Amino acid sequence: MRWLSTHPFRPRLRDALQGYGRDKFLADLGAGVSVGIVALPLAMAFAIASGVKPEAGIFSAIVAGFLISAFGGCQAQIGGPAGAFIVIIFGIVERHGLANLLIATAMAGLLLFLMGWLRLGSLVRYLPVPIIVGFTNGIAVLIGLSQLKDLLGLEIAHMPADFFHQIAVLAGHLDGLNPAALGLGLGSVLVLASWPKRDAVVDPAARVGKAPQARWRGWACHLPGPVVALVLATLAVHWLGLAVPTIGSRYGGIPSGLPGLTLPDFSWASAQRLLIPTITIALLGAVESLLCARVADNLAPQHPRHDANQELMAQGIANLVVPFFGGIPATGTIARTVTNLRAGAASPVSGMVHALTLLLIIALAAPLANQVPLAALAGILLYMAWNMGEWHQFVRLRHYLLPYRSVFLGTFVLTIVFDLTVAVEVGLLLACGFFIYRMGQLFHIVPHPQHSAEGDLPPGVVVYELFGALFFGAVGKVEALPAQIPPGTRAVVLEMHRLISVDSSGIDALQQLHRGLQRQGVALVLANVNAQPLGLIRRSGFADEIGAEQIVPSVAEAVQGGL
């Protein structure tokens, strides 16, 4: 049976390597090295913001980044730790501990693989846009809030996971503000905001001759802004002797290689408690990775479109393996994927090069990370959180109707106040409720004119036209029909040419209508019934109950039949 078929395991790398040559390799090598350099500060920042050590983010970027590119279904997607996971990971670590985070990540990986294998990748696309925009903006707010501690240089031993307690703790420690840390953080934001972007460079001819500014921008755009901000902040700490928290002072630095393979402590009791976190990680990873893949498709139309199911299987493998190296959940990352494409990536090899570049960097330069100020990492994340949020959607809300506003704002507020799982669940319930209401409003029962193309209707015969879909949300209009029938009626004809669909509740409503009319001595005739309603009418037994002669091709034939 088709619905039981599974998706074949066919990584995009297998097809990309056919006809793979020197030019493509050099393009992938340059792109991979560029993305690897960009990924280093982001991986550390995401890990620290998530409440774990910086090396956890680096290990995740290396291991998951390599596996996602090697086994994925996208031509140039870069995998690794993502900003969207920060709030989720922080909450899991806060409530369940780091060991249980590793277990939840592995179980989420298994769930992601099964989703792809069972061809469920396309279902992610059915998540309504206001829910996606709502939780994305909510996560951006929470990321920004989580970075205020390090941005302000506050010495807070323990940050709570929920929104209101975080605000209370931050407000209670404002007297410990560190001006040097604040300056470094804001300086990093300023550097990122003003640093030339690769896709904003003018034509090379404009950099010739008397255009030194254009030449500088053309050179500077090849240096990643996050790396520039991090290097400048680190040099400032070293040269000026600033007393600010650094990676070395808080975490003791980062290791110079991957850790040994370790097995997290597993028990069924822990697994049962981690069901909701597991589902949250899996669903968020699926949504983020497939949204990122669609962005990559739009940016590089010359590449084959992504395979959603293969991508989910790759995400599953990566998240199943990465906990054994002490890593955190990973997914497709839009910022690094865009950087990869802008740098000229030709195949998934660039993502594998990006992972190996990260491994080489920490092997050679791990001791240099000791002086990296946490305030600079906080500034980088604040800038990314600002770019992550679609803030213009708040301004555009006035152009939308109540259903969109309710789902968007409800998801946004619930993401901030409670968590992503509750927000998506309530958002889906609201979206479904409004959809049912709208579909119910589209269903109409309209009196048919007494004089029409079929001729004059005989006395005592009334005709009603049905429009739309007759389902459980619209049956009330059928139930109200008997009260509209004028006295002396001997037959009611339902013209159903514009009734496109009916469900079991709709059939039940028609049956109740028939029985009610029958008790009053009024006949019910169904005319011009479409294929889907007619099929269900026959399968449900309603055709036998009403009589086959009462189902006619048109109103005219019903009249000619002697009504």
XYZ file of N, CA and C in Angstrom, residues 84-85 87-89 92 95 104-105 107-109 111-112 115 135 139 274-288 329 331 415 419-425:
126
model
N 17.499 29.060 17.520
C 16.148 28.659 17.904
C 16.146 27.647 19.034
N 17.243 26.903 19.193
C 17.303 25.873 20.228
C 17.719 26.424 21.590
N 16.600 28.579 23.841
C 15.608 28.596 24.916
C 15.210 27.174 25.304
N 15.055 26.307 24.313
C 14.666 24.916 24.572
C 15.735 24.200 25.384
N 16.983 24.322 24.947
C 18.082 23.632 25.637
C 18.238 24.158 27.051
N 15.595 22.658 29.265
C 15.803 21.234 29.553
C 16.935 21.052 30.551
N 15.721 22.066 34.036
C 14.745 21.186 34.698
C 15.225 19.749 34.829
N 17.557 13.200 25.551
C 16.460 13.760 24.766
C 16.907 14.058 23.340
N 18.146 14.524 23.172
C 18.663 14.809 21.834
C 18.765 13.535 21.009
N 17.056 10.723 21.436
C 15.713 10.239 21.119
C 15.059 11.106 20.045
N 15.318 12.412 20.088
C 14.797 13.292 19.042
C 15.415 12.933 17.693
N 16.687 12.571 17.695
C 17.326 12.137 16.458
C 16.655 10.905 15.874
N 13.561 10.022 16.383
C 12.242 10.443 15.920
C 12.341 11.171 14.580
N 13.345 12.027 14.413
C 13.535 12.730 13.149
C 13.811 11.755 12.007
N 10.617 10.124 11.018
C 9.761 11.056 10.283
C 10.158 11.099 8.810
N 6.333 32.035 16.857
C 7.330 31.443 17.756
C 8.740 31.885 17.398
N 11.056 33.425 20.241
C 12.392 32.890 20.534
C 13.435 33.994 20.440
N 11.165 12.571 29.581
C 11.707 13.432 28.533
C 10.887 13.371 27.251
N 9.683 12.842 27.309
C 8.878 12.701 26.098
C 8.601 14.061 25.462
N 8.123 15.020 26.248
C 7.792 16.339 25.699
C 9.051 17.060 25.195
N 10.158 17.111 25.974
C 11.374 17.726 25.419
C 11.849 17.062 24.130
N 11.714 15.741 24.045
C 12.136 15.031 22.838
C 11.309 15.479 21.637
N 9.999 15.525 21.807
C 9.123 15.947 20.708
C 9.403 17.392 20.328
N 9.654 18.234 21.326
C 9.940 19.649 21.042
C 11.204 19.796 20.206
N 12.271 19.094 20.606
C 13.530 19.167 19.852
C 13.332 18.653 18.434
N 12.624 17.535 18.297
C 12.424 16.947 16.971
C 11.612 17.863 16.061
N 10.507 18.394 16.567
C 9.656 19.234 15.733
C 10.348 20.537 15.364
N 11.017 21.158 16.349
C 11.717 22.404 16.045
C 12.853 22.148 15.061
N 13.576 21.040 15.246
C 14.647 20.706 14.317
C 14.121 20.470 12.909
N 12.977 19.788 12.806
C 12.384 19.534 11.493
C 11.962 20.835 10.821
N 11.269 21.699 11.565
C 10.794 22.962 10.996
C 11.966 23.835 10.568
N 12.953 23.993 11.448
C 14.089 24.862 11.144
C 14.887 24.350 9.948
N 21.686 19.727 20.534
C 20.883 19.523 19.326
C 21.322 20.419 18.171
N 20.528 21.502 13.817
C 19.559 21.574 12.731
C 20.171 22.400 11.607
N 5.034 31.622 23.642
C 6.437 31.217 23.526
C 7.286 31.906 24.584
N 6.360 28.101 26.997
C 7.434 27.508 26.211
C 6.926 27.240 24.808
N 7.844 26.789 23.957
C 7.512 26.605 22.547
C 6.453 25.536 22.348
N 6.508 24.463 23.116
C 5.548 23.369 22.945
C 4.131 23.856 23.191
N 3.921 24.547 24.303
C 2.596 25.077 24.609
C 2.170 26.069 23.528
N 3.088 26.904 23.090
C 2.754 27.921 22.088
C 2.288 27.287 20.788
N 3.011 26.281 20.318
C 2.636 25.640 19.055
C 1.327 24.878 19.210
N 1.148 24.200 20.349
C -0.101 23.454 20.566
C -1.306 24.397 20.562
